Amino acid sequence: MSISQSLDLPVAGMSCASCAGRVEKALRALPGVASASVNLASESAHVIFEGPATPAGVVQAVEKAGYAVPQERFHLAIEGMSCASCVGRVEKALAALPGVAQASVNLAGESAEVIAPRGSLDAASLIAAVRKAGYEARPFDDGATDAAPAMAQRSAEAARHLARERNLALLTLALATPFIGGMIASLLGHHQLMLSPLAQFLIATPVQFLLGWRFYRAGWGALRAGTGNMDLLVALGTTAAWGLSTWLWIAALPHIEHGVVPHLYYEGSVAIIAFVRLGKWLEARARGQTAAALKALLQLRPATARRRKADGSEETVETAVLQPGDILLLRAGEAFAADGIVIEGHGSVDEAMLTGESLPVEKQPNDVVRAGTINRDGLLAVRIEATAGETMLARILRLVESAQASKPPVQQLVDRISSIFVPVVLFVALVTFTLTLTLGGIGSGGGNVETALLHAIAVLVIACPCALGLATPAALMVGTGVAARHGILIRDSAALEQARDLRLVAFDKTGTLTEGKPVVAALHAMEGDDAALLRLAAALQAGSQHPLAAAIRAKFENRASDIDLPPVQDFRDFAGRGICGTVDGRHLLLGNARLLVEHGVDSASLRAFADDQAALGRTVSWLADDDSKQLLGLFAFGDEPKATAAAAIARLKRMGLRVAMLSGDSPAAASAVAARLGIDEVRASLLPEDKSKVLAELRQAAGGDVAMVGDGVNDAPALAAADLGIAMGGGTDAAMQTAGVTLMRGDPLLVADAIQIARATDTRIRQNLAWAFGYNVVGIPLAAFGLLDPVLAGAAMALSSVSVLTNALLLRRWRPTAIRQEVRP
């Protein structure tokens, strides 16, 4: 019988009693929910449930009903994990807490991420659950506060831990050297070079129980939790070798004085502990390198800043005390401590670490600057807009950490195997011992017992759940980290597999393939008065932020900056078609041909002129009087393709991908731009909601996954509908949450780079998993059949984890194509 659980969770979006009733109905309909009550005043729900219902299912039920459950993320640093079995145990302990919607543990990063409804849990409860499972945990700083002191403390702790692992590994290797040397000499026929039994015992015993104590401690913790891990396998195997050797030595003591020296196996236990300790040291070094990119991002934000006081003087303050509205002063070479807007001065800013842009970007008053970027020249005064966890740098850090904590679908299979790995290995070792002993004959003496025990020991120490646990997170940490350093943010690991299976990439046109800065290239007034036409259009667009509106206002200001614009009334926006409003008592329409058709305005008189402009790749907007259904004129906007757009399209084609362009422009205008860029598939005259349907059609035609590249805001539905959404020139929360990949600068070449690094990371994950599985599938049978010495088995086990990490670290050599071309001699 399952145990009932209660869960209190916040519910956002309710406005009346019917909303509360709808949420209650959705919750009560969930299988396993015994009762559910919703409080509209406190915007919360109280649910009592049991299996098959889960906290994640409860949250999904609320969201499916049309409401939101505000959630919070907890990041914990986990100490004491050694293999994939440890990961499963920590995840199980965290997921068992009431309210946990999702728990993900990263072995390579030694961290955990927990998602729960806001207010349902606290960090103390999570830490207590981890400790009960046999591990240590502490809150992991995620950039929401001043990260510099915490980062420095963690770096110092990591350095001390690494130094300790190195010293213990070298000490163990030094003590193992006489054993290994004697073993090699014996193989060459020089048996007299092997240490005496007493010397072997005196060296092997402290190695086993002092230098090898970590395996006993961690193995005992696993047993207390009712499971097993790598440490338990090593402890059992080496203890068996030490115990067998000690028994043989004691049994032979009466005969040693007659020159009979038994063959002992202390070298096996000592060498295994030495090799495993060496492997753990190398593994710790490699783990530190996997997080190098994230550490580099953390170090971008300076610890102090120079702030202008009210009297105009300067003061140096800690970054943690900065507030929005403060004025920062930046000299050449100084880094920005917060996001802000330039209010004084001119200078060039190095944004390479955030966007991957290698060339400095010129900044002047009203331009935005980001925390972590560097002022290369000039003196700038900046008004702070966002600090600490609200900066772009902090959002990037959270996104990268979240991606590194996520698990691709293939990892689910690995987790299932890891959960039963150690018990299966113990069973195989027991069967190996039993069969070897039986097949050798019980009555033939102790030699068969020795052989059976050695075979079982080899099985125990060759098995390596560590490689399985490190295969995915190590590659994921390196890949997402190096991508972030070059302006490519991968939101979760599922994007990696989606990038691998892509067949077609669809681009939005305006602002994605074009500069997104249209200008009025031509206009035509029906009555010949271009100035009057421009005045009406500029007045109608006075409050709009649309790029075409900005182009009309700029044109008006250039021609008649001294003329005041009349106010607009009854303004209305028609998504994907245009706008309307009343100016000088006339109800005006301004938009595309579809808007005219919907309002019954005939555009035949200017159709030929409009077609000529569209053939040049220009976007046409019509101005009409809605009351009289009279056409007043039209505007043609030019928006040049980005300099790298054609090269980006050609590169995607060379990668074997089809390319399409989706646009709200007329077919003629869209086709003209597509022809300049080398795009064969064009879908035009699309409303925002039409793009999702078109993507489904393209997916079916391509016979595989489809990516959508857009600006992350206007194209949010299309980005969500695509198999892989890529938001270009992003950094907004909307872009980061909607798209699987966010590009921090608007260079179309980055699209191919993003696909390449995602595919490269996915390839490394699969290579690592293939090696980890293959190693165990081949090694365990060899050990079981006596074809692998325990010492060699221990060395192979230690090197397996190092090889997986080394393969993942090769991703650090990846560079975007554009950068490779710049540095090429």
CSV table of C-alpha atoms in Angstrom, one decimal, residues 75-79 109-112 130 136-140 154:
chain,number,residue,atom,x,y,z
A,75,HIS,CA,21.7,23.9,-6.8
A,76,LEU,CA,23.7,21.8,-4.4
A,77,ALA,CA,27.4,20.8,-4.4
A,78,ILE,CA,27.6,17.0,-3.6
A,79,GLU,CA,30.7,15.5,-2.0
A,109,GLY,CA,30.3,18.5,-11.9
A,110,GLU,CA,29.7,16.9,-8.5
A,111,SER,CA,26.4,18.9,-8.3
A,112,ALA,CA,22.7,18.4,-8.1
A,130,VAL,CA,21.6,13.8,0.8
A,136,GLU,CA,27.7,15.6,2.0
A,137,ALA,CA,25.9,18.5,0.4
A,138,ARG,CA,26.0,22.3,0.6
A,139,PRO,CA,24.3,25.1,-1.4
A,140,PHE,CA,26.0,25.8,-4.7
A,154,ARG,CA,35.4,26.8,-3.9
